[in-house]
Short mmCIF file of C-alpha atoms and ligand atoms in Angstrom, two decimals:
data_model
loop_
_atom_site.label_atom_id
_atom_site.label_comp_id
_atom_site.label_asym_id
_atom_site.label_seq_id
_atom_site.Cartn_x
_atom_site.Cartn_y
_atom_site.Cartn_z
CA MET A 1154 6.56 4.62 31.36
CA ARG A 1155 6.60 6.91 27.80
CA LEU A 1156 4.24 6.06 25.79
CA VAL A 1157 4.12 6.20 21.61
CA ALA A 1158 1.12 5.75 19.44
CA GLY A 1159 1.11 3.76 16.03
CA ILE A 1160 -1.78 4.72 13.46
CA ASP A 1161 -2.40 2.61 10.36
CA SER A 1162 -5.54 4.27 8.65
CA SER A 1163 -5.34 1.14 5.76
CA THR A 1164 -7.90 0.68 2.89
CA GLN A 1165 -10.09 -1.04 4.92
CA SER A 1166 -9.53 0.13 8.76
CA CYS A 1167 -8.01 2.42 11.07
CA LYS A 1168 -5.88 0.55 13.54
CA ILE A 1169 -3.59 1.82 16.54
CA VAL A 1170 -1.41 0.18 18.86
CA ILE A 1171 0.03 2.19 21.78
CA ARG A 1172 3.22 0.74 22.80
CA ASP A 1173 6.13 1.54 25.36
CA ALA A 1174 8.53 4.09 24.13
CA ALA A 1175 11.77 2.27 25.31
CA THR A 1176 11.08 -1.09 24.85
CA GLY A 1177 8.04 -1.32 22.39
CA ALA A 1178 5.78 -3.42 24.74
CA LEU A 1179 1.94 -3.20 23.53
CA VAL A 1180 0.04 -1.65 26.15
CA ARG A 1181 -3.37 -0.54 24.27
CA SER A 1182 -4.84 -0.81 20.69
CA GLY A 1183 -8.09 0.00 19.13
CA ALA A 1184 -9.49 -0.52 15.49
CA ALA A 1185 -12.39 0.86 13.56
CA THR A 1186 -13.75 0.18 10.00
CA HIS A 1187 -13.51 2.70 6.93
CA PRO A 1188 -16.28 2.64 4.08
CA ASP A 1189 -16.25 0.06 1.42
CA GLY A 1190 -15.24 1.52 -2.32
CA THR A 1191 -12.50 3.09 -4.26
CA GLU A 1192 -13.84 6.98 -3.91
CA VAL A 1193 -13.77 7.59 0.02
CA SER A 1194 -14.31 10.93 2.08
CA PRO A 1195 -11.44 11.70 4.04
CA HIS A 1196 -13.95 12.49 7.24
CA ALA A 1197 -14.87 8.85 7.24
CA TRP A 1198 -10.93 8.20 7.78
CA TRP A 1199 -11.23 10.75 10.70
CA ASP A 1200 -14.14 9.48 12.21
CA ALA A 1201 -12.58 5.76 12.24
CA PHE A 1202 -9.44 6.96 13.47
CA LEU A 1203 -11.31 8.77 16.46
CA GLN A 1204 -13.06 5.71 17.16
CA ALA A 1205 -9.84 3.68 17.01
CA ALA A 1206 -8.10 6.31 19.21
CA GLU A 1207 -11.52 5.80 21.53
CA GLN A 1208 -10.69 2.03 22.08
CA ALA A 1209 -7.58 2.12 22.49
CA GLY A 1210 -8.07 4.25 25.84
CA GLY A 1211 -7.44 7.96 24.62
CA LEU A 1212 -4.02 9.98 23.18
CA ASP A 1213 -4.28 12.32 26.18
CA ASP A 1214 -1.01 10.36 27.73
CA VAL A 1215 0.49 9.53 24.42
CA ALA A 1216 4.52 11.30 24.34
CA ALA A 1217 4.80 10.88 20.31
CA ALA A 1218 2.44 9.22 17.36
CA ALA A 1219 2.88 9.00 13.68
CA VAL A 1220 0.46 7.81 10.93
CA GLY A 1221 1.37 5.30 8.47
CA GLY A 1222 -1.09 5.30 5.65
CA GLN A 1223 -2.48 3.71 1.97
CA GLN A 1224 -0.38 5.56 -0.27
CA HIS A 1225 -1.31 7.18 -3.28
CA GLY A 1226 -4.91 8.47 -2.62
CA MET A 1227 -5.87 12.34 -3.67
CA VAL A 1228 -6.44 13.94 -1.26
CA ALA A 1229 -7.58 17.62 -3.07
CA LEU A 1230 -7.74 20.51 -0.66
CA ASP A 1231 -9.04 24.33 -1.78
CA ALA A 1232 -7.73 27.59 -0.39
CA GLU A 1233 -9.44 27.47 2.60
CA GLY A 1234 -8.17 23.82 3.89
CA GLU A 1235 -11.33 22.04 3.06
CA VAL A 1236 -11.82 18.35 1.41
CA ILE A 1237 -12.78 19.05 -2.67
CA ARG A 1238 -14.66 15.89 -3.14
CA ASP A 1239 -13.80 12.45 -2.05
CA ALA A 1240 -10.71 11.15 -2.42
CA LEU A 1241 -9.40 8.80 -5.02
CA LEU A 1242 -7.98 5.44 -3.23
CA TRP A 1243 -4.58 3.75 -4.88
CA ASN A 1244 -7.35 1.11 -6.28
CA ASP A 1245 -9.52 3.10 -8.25
CA THR A 1246 -8.83 2.52 -11.85
CA ARG A 1247 -10.85 5.36 -13.26
CA SER A 1248 -7.48 6.94 -14.27
CA ALA A 1249 -6.34 4.16 -16.38
CA ALA A 1250 -6.19 6.34 -19.63
CA ALA A 1251 -4.76 9.26 -17.64
CA ALA A 1252 -2.13 6.83 -17.28
CA GLU A 1253 -1.47 6.21 -20.53
CA ALA A 1254 -1.18 9.61 -22.01
CA LEU A 1255 0.88 10.71 -19.42
CA ILE A 1256 3.56 8.22 -20.41
CA VAL A 1257 2.80 8.90 -24.22
CA GLU A 1258 3.62 12.83 -23.93
CA HIS A 1259 7.19 11.93 -22.98
CA GLY A 1260 7.70 10.86 -26.31
CA GLY A 1261 5.05 7.44 -27.07
CA ALA A 1262 4.96 4.56 -25.61
CA GLU A 1263 8.32 2.91 -25.06
CA HIS A 1264 9.98 6.12 -24.53
CA GLY A 1265 7.63 7.61 -22.05
CA ARG A 1266 8.06 4.50 -19.94
CA ALA A 1267 11.84 4.87 -19.69
CA ALA A 1268 11.32 9.22 -18.87
CA TRP A 1269 9.42 8.21 -16.22
CA ALA A 1270 11.44 5.75 -14.44
CA GLN A 1271 13.95 7.98 -14.74
CA MET A 1272 12.22 11.18 -13.89
CA ILE A 1273 10.30 9.51 -10.90
CA GLY A 1274 11.38 6.41 -10.57
CA SER A 1275 7.94 4.52 -11.00
CA VAL A 1276 6.22 4.38 -14.48
CA PRO A 1277 2.38 5.69 -13.86
CA VAL A 1278 -0.07 3.64 -13.22
CA ALA A 1279 -3.93 4.37 -12.21
CA SER A 1280 -2.91 4.09 -8.82
CA LEU A 1281 -0.49 7.17 -8.41
CA THR A 1282 -1.84 10.33 -7.40
CA VAL A 1283 -0.29 12.12 -10.24
CA THR A 1284 -2.64 10.12 -12.72
CA LYS A 1285 -6.09 10.75 -10.81
CA LEU A 1286 -4.93 14.59 -11.00
CA ARG A 1287 -4.98 14.41 -14.68
CA TRP A 1288 -8.36 12.84 -14.37
CA LEU A 1289 -9.84 15.37 -12.25
CA ALA A 1290 -8.56 18.04 -14.36
CA ASP A 1291 -10.15 16.31 -17.27
CA ALA A 1292 -13.50 15.36 -15.66
CA GLU A 1293 -13.83 17.77 -13.35
CA PRO A 1294 -12.50 20.47 -14.70
CA GLU A 1295 -14.32 23.12 -12.20
CA ASN A 1296 -12.60 20.86 -8.93
CA ALA A 1297 -9.33 20.83 -10.45
CA GLN A 1298 -9.64 24.84 -10.92
CA ARG A 1299 -10.10 25.01 -6.68
CA VAL A 1300 -6.82 22.75 -5.72
CA ALA A 1301 -4.95 24.49 -3.58
CA ALA A 1302 -3.20 21.70 -1.94
CA VAL A 1303 -2.57 18.26 -2.80
CA ALA A 1304 -2.25 15.80 0.14
CA LEU A 1305 -2.15 11.69 0.72
CA PRO A 1306 -4.27 10.12 3.24
CA HIS A 1307 -1.39 9.77 6.01
CA ASP A 1308 -0.27 14.06 4.88
CA TRP A 1309 -4.00 14.88 5.71
CA LEU A 1310 -4.47 12.79 9.16
CA THR A 1311 -1.47 14.18 10.50
CA TRP A 1312 -2.52 17.40 9.47
CA LYS A 1313 -5.92 16.73 11.53
CA ILE A 1314 -4.52 15.29 14.72
CA SER A 1315 -2.30 18.54 14.81
CA GLY A 1316 -5.37 20.26 14.42
CA SER A 1317 -3.87 22.93 11.90
CA SER A 1318 -6.02 24.26 8.85
CA THR A 1319 -3.44 25.97 7.00
CA LEU A 1320 -2.25 24.22 4.33
CA GLU A 1321 1.47 25.29 4.50
CA ASP A 1322 1.44 23.02 7.85
CA LEU A 1323 0.93 19.91 5.28
CA VAL A 1324 3.87 17.39 6.16
CA THR A 1325 4.97 14.35 4.76
CA ASP A 1326 7.68 12.02 4.14
CA ARG A 1327 10.12 10.67 1.37
CA SER A 1328 8.27 7.33 1.31
CA GLU A 1329 4.66 8.70 0.63
CA ALA A 1330 6.33 11.75 -2.05
CA SER A 1331 7.66 8.76 -3.88
CA GLY A 1332 4.39 7.57 -4.88
CA THR A 1333 2.95 10.63 -5.90
CA GLY A 1334 4.58 10.68 -9.45
CA TYR A 1335 5.28 14.28 -9.24
CA TYR A 1336 8.29 13.72 -7.08
CA ASP A 1337 11.82 12.80 -8.07
CA THR A 1338 12.34 9.63 -5.67
CA ALA A 1339 16.33 9.42 -6.34
CA ALA A 1340 17.05 13.08 -6.47
CA GLY A 1341 14.74 13.98 -3.29
CA ALA A 1342 12.60 16.52 -4.74
CA TYR A 1343 8.88 17.49 -6.03
CA ARG A 1344 8.68 17.81 -9.81
CA TYR A 1345 6.16 20.87 -10.48
CA ASP A 1346 6.70 20.32 -14.40
CA LEU A 1347 4.99 16.93 -13.61
CA LEU A 1348 2.28 18.12 -11.41
CA ALA A 1349 1.77 21.10 -14.19
CA GLN A 1350 1.59 18.36 -16.71
CA ALA A 1351 -0.97 16.15 -15.03
CA LEU A 1352 -2.99 19.40 -14.23
CA ARG A 1353 -2.76 20.76 -17.50
CA ILE A 1354 -1.46 24.12 -16.01
CA SER A 1355 1.30 26.26 -16.37
CA GLU A 1356 4.32 25.79 -14.36
CA ASP A 1357 4.31 28.99 -12.38
CA ALA A 1358 0.68 27.90 -11.50
CA ALA A 1359 1.52 24.54 -10.23
CA ALA A 1360 4.41 25.73 -8.15
CA ARG A 1361 1.85 28.02 -6.70
CA ILE A 1362 -0.14 24.40 -5.68
CA ILE A 1363 0.83 23.39 -1.99
CA LEU A 1364 2.43 19.90 -1.42
CA PRO A 1365 3.05 18.62 1.84
CA ARG A 1366 6.64 19.63 2.94
CA VAL A 1367 9.31 16.15 2.90
CA ALA A 1368 10.27 15.93 6.39
CA GLY A 1369 13.17 13.59 7.57
CA PRO A 1370 12.68 10.31 8.75
CA ASN A 1371 12.70 11.00 12.24
CA GLU A 1372 11.82 14.91 12.48
CA GLN A 1373 9.28 16.63 14.88
CA VAL A 1374 7.00 17.99 12.75
CA GLY A 1375 4.44 19.38 14.79
CA THR A 1376 2.43 18.50 17.89
CA GLY A 1377 -0.92 17.03 18.43
CA ASP A 1378 -4.10 19.47 18.35
CA ASP A 1379 -4.24 21.36 22.09
CA ALA A 1380 -7.81 21.58 21.78
CA ARG A 1381 -8.30 17.94 22.34
CA GLY A 1382 -5.88 17.72 25.00
CA TRP A 1383 -3.11 16.35 22.38
CA GLY A 1384 -0.93 19.21 22.70
CA GLY A 1385 2.06 17.48 24.63
CA MET A 1386 1.91 14.75 21.98
CA LEU A 1387 4.71 15.30 19.63
CA LEU A 1388 4.13 14.47 15.81
CA GLY A 1389 6.49 12.04 13.77
CA PRO A 1390 6.40 12.39 10.05
CA GLY A 1391 4.21 9.44 9.16
CA ALA A 1392 5.15 7.24 5.90
CA GLY A 1393 3.14 5.08 3.16
CA ASP A 1394 1.79 1.74 4.74
CA ASN A 1395 4.37 -0.24 3.16
CA ALA A 1396 7.37 1.67 4.19
CA ALA A 1397 5.96 2.04 7.68
CA ALA A 1398 5.53 -1.71 7.76
CA SER A 1399 9.28 -2.34 6.54
CA LEU A 1400 9.87 -0.08 9.93
CA GLY A 1401 8.09 -2.37 11.43
CA ILE A 1402 9.33 -5.62 11.27
CA GLY A 1403 12.96 -4.20 11.40
CA MET A 1404 13.87 -5.00 7.51
CA GLY A 1405 17.36 -4.40 6.27
CA THR A 1406 18.91 -5.01 3.07
CA GLY A 1407 18.56 -8.83 1.48
CA ASP A 1408 14.87 -8.93 3.80
CA VAL A 1409 11.95 -8.99 1.71
CA SER A 1410 7.94 -8.84 2.87
CA ILE A 1411 5.23 -10.06 1.23
CA SER A 1412 2.24 -8.16 2.56
CA ILE A 1413 -1.38 -9.78 2.00
CA GLY A 1414 -3.85 -6.89 2.62
CA THR A 1415 -6.11 -5.52 0.32
CA SER A 1416 -2.99 -4.93 -2.26
CA GLY A 1417 -0.76 -7.71 -2.37
CA VAL A 1418 2.80 -6.24 -2.12
CA VAL A 1419 6.31 -7.68 -2.34
CA ALA A 1420 8.87 -5.03 -1.44
CA ALA A 1421 12.49 -5.00 -0.64
CA VAL A 1422 14.84 -2.38 1.45
CA SER A 1423 17.60 -1.14 -1.35
CA PRO A 1424 20.59 1.26 -0.71
CA THR A 1425 20.02 2.49 -3.90
CA PRO A 1426 17.40 3.81 -6.08
CA ILE A 1427 15.50 1.24 -8.81
CA GLN A 1428 14.33 2.27 -12.06
CA ASP A 1429 12.08 -0.19 -13.97
CA SER A 1430 10.87 0.66 -17.02
CA SER A 1431 9.09 -2.06 -17.63
CA GLY A 1432 6.80 -0.78 -14.63
CA LEU A 1433 6.66 -4.40 -12.85
CA ILE A 1434 8.74 -2.20 -10.32
CA ALA A 1435 7.55 1.23 -8.64
CA GLY A 1436 10.82 2.64 -7.24
CA PHE A 1437 9.09 4.01 -4.10
CA ALA A 1438 11.43 5.31 -1.13
CA SER A 1439 11.40 3.91 2.74
CA ALA A 1440 10.94 5.05 6.13
CA THR A 1441 14.59 5.42 6.90
CA GLY A 1442 16.46 7.26 4.33
CA GLU A 1443 16.63 4.35 2.05
CA TYR A 1444 14.90 2.75 -1.10
CA LEU A 1445 11.76 0.26 -1.40
CA PRO A 1446 11.13 -1.19 -4.73
CA LEU A 1447 7.60 -2.90 -4.53
CA ALA A 1448 5.61 -4.96 -6.90
CA VAL A 1449 1.88 -4.50 -5.61
CA THR A 1450 -1.12 -5.98 -6.86
CA LEU A 1451 -4.58 -4.68 -6.83
CA ASN A 1452 -6.12 -8.27 -5.64
CA GLY A 1453 -4.71 -9.20 -2.08
CA SER A 1454 -6.79 -10.58 0.46
CA ARG A 1455 -10.05 -9.79 -1.20
CA VAL A 1456 -9.31 -12.36 -3.38
CA LEU A 1457 -10.16 -15.37 -0.69
CA ASP A 1458 -12.71 -12.60 0.88
CA GLY A 1459 -14.45 -13.37 -2.37
CA ALA A 1460 -13.33 -17.46 -2.69
CA ALA A 1461 -14.92 -17.78 1.24
CA ARG A 1462 -18.21 -16.01 0.00
CA MET A 1463 -18.45 -17.84 -2.99
CA LEU A 1464 -18.24 -21.01 -1.30
CA GLY A 1465 -20.30 -20.18 1.57
CA VAL A 1466 -17.48 -20.58 3.95
CA ASP A 1467 -15.42 -18.28 6.63
CA HIS A 1468 -11.49 -18.37 6.38
CA GLN A 1469 -10.86 -20.94 8.28
CA ARG A 1470 -12.91 -23.39 6.81
CA LEU A 1471 -12.04 -22.18 3.28
CA SER A 1472 -8.07 -22.58 4.41
CA GLU A 1473 -9.17 -26.06 5.32
CA LEU A 1474 -10.69 -26.84 2.35
CA ALA A 1475 -7.33 -25.40 0.37
CA LEU A 1476 -4.92 -27.68 2.44
CA ALA A 1477 -7.24 -30.56 1.55
CA ALA A 1478 -6.85 -30.66 -2.09
CA GLU A 1479 -3.78 -31.75 -4.21
CA PRO A 1480 -1.67 -28.89 -5.15
CA GLY A 1481 -2.69 -28.04 -8.93
CA ALA A 1482 -6.09 -28.38 -7.96
CA HIS A 1483 -7.07 -30.83 -10.42
CA GLY A 1484 -5.41 -28.71 -13.31
CA LEU A 1485 -7.79 -25.61 -12.02
CA THR A 1486 -6.19 -22.06 -12.24
CA LEU A 1487 -7.74 -18.98 -10.72
CA VAL A 1488 -6.33 -15.77 -12.78
CA PRO A 1489 -7.14 -13.36 -10.34
CA TYR A 1490 -7.85 -10.56 -11.93
CA LEU A 1491 -11.14 -9.61 -10.24
CA GLU A 1492 -10.56 -5.48 -9.81
CA GLY A 1493 -8.93 -5.51 -12.72
CA GLU A 1494 -5.18 -5.50 -12.11
CA ARG A 1495 -2.02 -3.34 -11.49
CA THR A 1496 1.19 -5.55 -11.94
CA PRO A 1497 0.57 -6.50 -14.29
CA ASN A 1498 -1.12 -2.85 -15.61
CA LEU A 1499 -4.40 -4.65 -16.76
CA PRO A 1500 -6.96 -2.22 -14.84
CA HIS A 1501 -10.11 -3.32 -17.16
CA ALA A 1502 -9.39 -7.18 -16.65
CA THR A 1503 -11.48 -9.47 -14.88
CA GLY A 1504 -10.66 -12.80 -13.07
CA SER A 1505 -11.12 -16.42 -14.84
CA PHE A 1506 -11.33 -20.01 -13.45
CA VAL A 1507 -9.17 -21.96 -16.04
CA GLY A 1508 -9.31 -25.50 -16.71
CA LEU A 1509 -12.28 -26.39 -14.89
CA SER A 1510 -13.24 -30.24 -15.33
CA LEU A 1511 -15.76 -32.44 -13.10
CA ASP A 1512 -12.67 -33.33 -11.66
CA SER A 1513 -11.81 -29.98 -10.02
CA MET A 1514 -15.15 -28.26 -9.53
CA ASN A 1515 -15.53 -29.09 -5.71
CA PRO A 1516 -15.04 -27.34 -3.12
CA GLN A 1517 -11.25 -27.87 -2.02
CA ASP A 1518 -9.93 -27.58 -5.50
CA VAL A 1519 -12.01 -23.97 -5.90
CA ALA A 1520 -10.25 -23.14 -2.72
CA ARG A 1521 -6.87 -24.11 -3.90
CA ALA A 1522 -6.76 -22.29 -6.65
CA ALA A 1523 -7.79 -19.10 -5.00
CA VAL A 1524 -4.68 -19.28 -2.63
CA GLU A 1525 -2.24 -20.89 -5.47
CA GLY A 1526 -3.66 -17.72 -7.92
CA LEU A 1527 -3.35 -15.13 -5.03
CA LEU A 1528 0.36 -16.38 -4.50
CA CYS A 1529 1.24 -17.22 -8.46
CA GLY A 1530 0.53 -13.27 -8.82
CA LEU A 1531 2.87 -12.76 -5.87
CA ALA A 1532 5.67 -15.18 -7.23
CA ASP A 1533 5.50 -12.97 -10.31
CA GLY A 1534 6.52 -9.84 -8.29
CA LEU A 1535 8.68 -11.69 -5.94
CA GLN A 1536 10.60 -12.09 -9.71
CA ALA A 1537 10.45 -8.77 -10.79
CA LEU A 1538 12.43 -7.60 -8.22
CA THR A 1539 15.16 -10.11 -8.00
CA GLN A 1540 15.03 -9.22 -11.71
CA GLN A 1541 15.91 -5.94 -10.85
CA GLY A 1542 18.89 -7.02 -9.53
CA VAL A 1543 17.01 -6.85 -5.15
CA PRO A 1544 19.27 -9.26 -3.17
CA VAL A 1545 16.05 -12.02 -1.48
CA ASN A 1546 17.73 -13.75 1.72
CA SER A 1547 14.48 -14.35 3.64
CA ILE A 1548 10.74 -13.80 3.00
CA GLN A 1549 8.52 -12.26 5.51
CA LEU A 1550 4.62 -12.89 5.24
CA ILE A 1551 2.45 -10.34 6.99
CA GLY A 1552 -0.86 -8.44 6.03
CA GLY A 1553 -4.47 -9.24 7.12
CA ALA A 1554 -4.45 -13.02 4.37
CA ALA A 1555 -1.16 -14.30 6.12
CA ARG A 1556 -2.78 -15.02 9.64
CA SER A 1557 -4.08 -18.01 6.82
CA ALA A 1558 -2.65 -21.51 7.34
CA ALA A 1559 -3.37 -22.26 3.96
CA VAL A 1560 -1.24 -19.10 2.45
CA GLN A 1561 1.06 -19.94 5.18
CA GLN A 1562 1.85 -23.67 4.38
CA ILE A 1563 0.93 -23.04 0.34
CA ALA A 1564 3.75 -20.17 -0.15
CA PRO A 1565 6.59 -21.60 0.16
CA ALA A 1566 5.39 -24.58 -2.57
CA ILE A 1567 5.04 -21.80 -4.84
CA PHE A 1568 7.91 -19.43 -3.95
CA GLY A 1569 10.25 -22.19 -3.90
CA ARG A 1570 11.76 -21.33 -0.85
CA ASP A 1571 11.02 -21.00 2.85
CA VAL A 1572 8.78 -17.98 4.01
CA GLN A 1573 8.72 -16.25 7.74
CA ILE A 1574 5.85 -16.08 9.60
CA PRO A 1575 5.96 -13.30 12.27
CA GLU A 1576 3.38 -13.40 14.98
CA PRO A 1577 0.14 -11.53 13.83
CA GLY A 1578 0.15 -8.01 14.40
CA GLU A 1579 -0.31 -4.49 13.06
CA TYR A 1580 3.17 -4.01 11.57
CA VAL A 1581 2.18 -0.72 9.70
CA ALA A 1582 0.75 0.49 13.04
CA ASP A 1583 4.09 -0.92 14.73
CA GLY A 1584 6.61 0.85 12.65
CA ALA A 1585 4.59 4.03 12.89
CA ALA A 1586 4.83 3.70 16.75
CA ARG A 1587 8.79 2.82 15.96
CA GLN A 1588 9.03 5.90 14.29
CA ALA A 1589 7.08 8.06 16.79
CA ALA A 1590 9.66 6.19 19.42
CA TRP A 1591 12.19 7.62 17.10
CA VAL A 1592 11.20 11.25 16.84
CA LEU A 1593 10.78 11.06 20.72
CA SER A 1594 14.07 9.96 21.99
CA GLY A 1595 16.22 11.76 18.86
CA THR A 1596 18.75 9.42 18.56
CA GLU A 1597 20.53 8.63 14.95
CA GLY A 1598 18.87 5.61 14.51
CA PRO A 1599 15.33 3.90 15.20
CA PRO A 1600 15.11 2.72 18.91
CA GLN A 1601 15.97 -1.33 19.06
CA TRP A 1602 12.53 -3.13 20.29
CA THR A 1603 12.30 -6.71 21.19
CA SER A 1604 11.52 -8.43 17.54
CA SER A 1605 8.20 -10.51 17.66
CA ALA A 1606 8.47 -14.36 17.30
CA VAL A 1607 9.24 -15.86 13.62
CA THR A 1608 7.85 -19.09 12.65
CA ALA A 1609 10.21 -20.41 9.26
CA VAL A 1610 7.77 -22.48 7.46
CA THR A 1611 9.07 -25.02 4.48
CA ALA A 1612 7.32 -26.93 1.53
CA GLU A 1613 8.15 -28.96 -1.06
CA PRO A 1614 8.23 -26.58 -4.75
CA THR A 1615 5.13 -27.05 -6.94
CA PRO A 1616 6.87 -25.34 -10.20
CA PHE A 1617 3.99 -27.13 -12.24
CA VAL A 1618 1.51 -24.55 -10.60
CA ARG A 1619 3.59 -21.77 -11.15
CA GLU A 1620 4.21 -22.42 -15.06
CA ARG A 1621 0.68 -23.24 -15.65
CA TYR A 1622 -0.38 -19.98 -14.17
CA ALA A 1623 2.24 -18.41 -16.01
CA SER A 1624 0.66 -20.22 -19.77
CA ARG A 1625 -3.02 -19.27 -18.77
CA ARG A 1626 -2.14 -15.83 -16.53
CA HIS A 1627 -3.55 -13.82 -20.27
CA LEU A 1628 -6.80 -15.83 -20.38
CA PHE A 1629 -9.21 -13.36 -19.28
CA ALA A 1630 -11.94 -11.05 -20.34
CA GLU A 1631 -12.27 -7.31 -19.98
CA GLN A 1632 -14.65 -5.52 -18.15
CA GLY A 1633 -18.03 -5.31 -19.26
N1 LIG B 1845 -7.63 -15.76 8.64
C1 LIG B 1845 -7.53 -15.05 7.37
N2 LIG B 1845 -7.59 -15.93 6.09
C2 LIG B 1845 -7.66 -14.84 5.03
N3 LIG B 1845 -7.52 -13.63 5.12
C3 LIG B 1845 -8.03 -12.99 6.02
C4 LIG B 1845 -8.04 -13.67 7.19
N4 LIG B 1845 -7.77 -12.32 8.45
C5 LIG B 1845 -8.43 -11.62 8.16
N5 LIG B 1845 -7.81 -11.76 6.47
C6 LIG B 1845 -8.51 -10.45 5.54
O1 LIG B 1845 -7.55 -10.19 5.59
C7 LIG B 1845 -7.74 -8.48 5.13
C8 LIG B 1845 -7.66 -6.99 6.23
O2 LIG B 1845 -5.82 -7.19 6.37
P1 LIG B 1845 -5.24 -5.85 6.56
O3 LIG B 1845 -3.72 -5.75 6.06
O4 LIG B 1845 -5.48 -5.09 7.92
O5 LIG B 1845 -5.42 -4.85 5.08
P2 LIG B 1845 -5.27 -3.37 4.72
O6 LIG B 1845 -4.12 -2.86 5.47
O7 LIG B 1845 -5.81 -3.24 3.35
O8 LIG B 1845 -6.70 -2.52 5.12
C9 LIG B 1845 -9.27 -8.51 4.93
O9 LIG B 1845 -9.74 -8.53 3.48
C10 LIG B 1845 -9.96 -10.15 5.62
O10 LIG B 1845 -10.52 -10.44 5.25
O1 LIG B 1846 -0.72 1.29 -3.48
C1 LIG B 1846 -0.45 0.72 -3.03
C2 LIG B 1846 1.38 0.48 -2.67
O2 LIG B 1846 1.59 1.33 -3.80
C3 LIG B 1846 -1.07 0.06 -1.68
O3 LIG B 1846 -0.11 -0.99 -1.03
C4 LIG B 1846 -1.45 0.85 -0.90
O4 LIG B 1846 -1.15 1.40 0.15
C5 LIG B 1846 -2.89 0.01 0.05
O5 LIG B 1846 -2.37 -1.07 1.06
P1 LIG B 1846 -3.51 -1.76 2.10
O6 LIG B 1846 -4.22 -0.52 2.36
O7 LIG B 1846 -3.63 -3.05 1.06
O8 LIG B 1846 -2.40 -2.45 2.81
#
């Protein structure tokens, strides 16, 4: 049996699955947590990776591996390959003003949005790497001047696993490059002019900055570090976590995934590029040569983490409380912008409870409002996706908070359509493992592994909950 490893270096943790390359059967797994915060040392990801690999029984007998990772995080490297400063993660909103400035510099707010959508497939928001580089240039010019290469979390981890310290060996894939903000997703080429704009340097100087080479979807990009005993392990290009998840659950055209991890992500596979100048849909690429338009909220699973903490209960009890309440929570709405928000783009917003009354001021309705508020935000993302003409034939619910029975049962009521629940699993790591098996096989398409069992959940639609949410989602205070 030949083994492949899939690694998910996500916001909150590193997870590793080791699977049989031929059948996809799970053989071993491991996990380790990442530090909290939106600014994290990449070395912490490396430590968590080593810990997770050890827990998974090591990688010595693994024939191929690939890494899926949280998207967009800025890993700035100096000429020696050292990390210049802690990485700013996708959910760090300090570059919100930089995002606005980058847009306005292309002919004003409205024209600028259309220009960016046309140039790269997305409108910059604080999550995108390009805005973090502008922030670096303005806030830490001495660090900006030392930048010799820019990687993303998964690119950097793949490079570390290879044992290389040569910047030219950095490799990425289309799905990750498409989330940087300096990659033309439709044309498949870096835009050094946009990198120059972000860093306020000349195009010649920008062209000297090393960006990871964009490898093909099943290209072998290197081998593991020989010094660690991983020399016989082929490395795949890896992918952004959402693209890896789409490969993990085997999405095709018409399939939509709604992932509720730290971020809430509504994603679909599209054969053609999407360029949404409203900015609600990011026009990223998939891990298989297609496109992966998606809507991303900053407030996913942590809405429920926070609600459980507030009520002094665990997730099981939070779910029971939410399911014990009536739909609509006696008029209570949670506007869930707890960490600011990205879709809609409200980086300085805070959350709010709207409609509190003596009828609703109880744990059941608070729990219900938390689940409904989270899902209404995602339903808005789903609507934005369909407005771009993306077909929606089926919806699969994945990510940590998809384990919640309340989320599973209330989601079809809020979305107004059935949802499919695959068995709980690590679908980002699975997608990375499937890519590794694809690299190993050298076949044209990824291996056909047996899909996990899927449960369909149906519910009576509750459109009044979404309508009330829509009439209240502007009712929040700004931070500070
Ligand atoms: N049963 C559950 N109900 C609600 N939330 C859950 C449950 N199990 C895990 N979570 C939440 O899911 C999140 C982790 O999910 P994950 O998809 O691994 O996130 P990420 O990929 O962003 O690191 C955590 O916030 C965790 O509290
Ligand atoms: O920013 C995005 C996608 O654009 C996020 O989806 C990140 O990729 C983080 O993902 P999770 O850690 O929440 O899975």
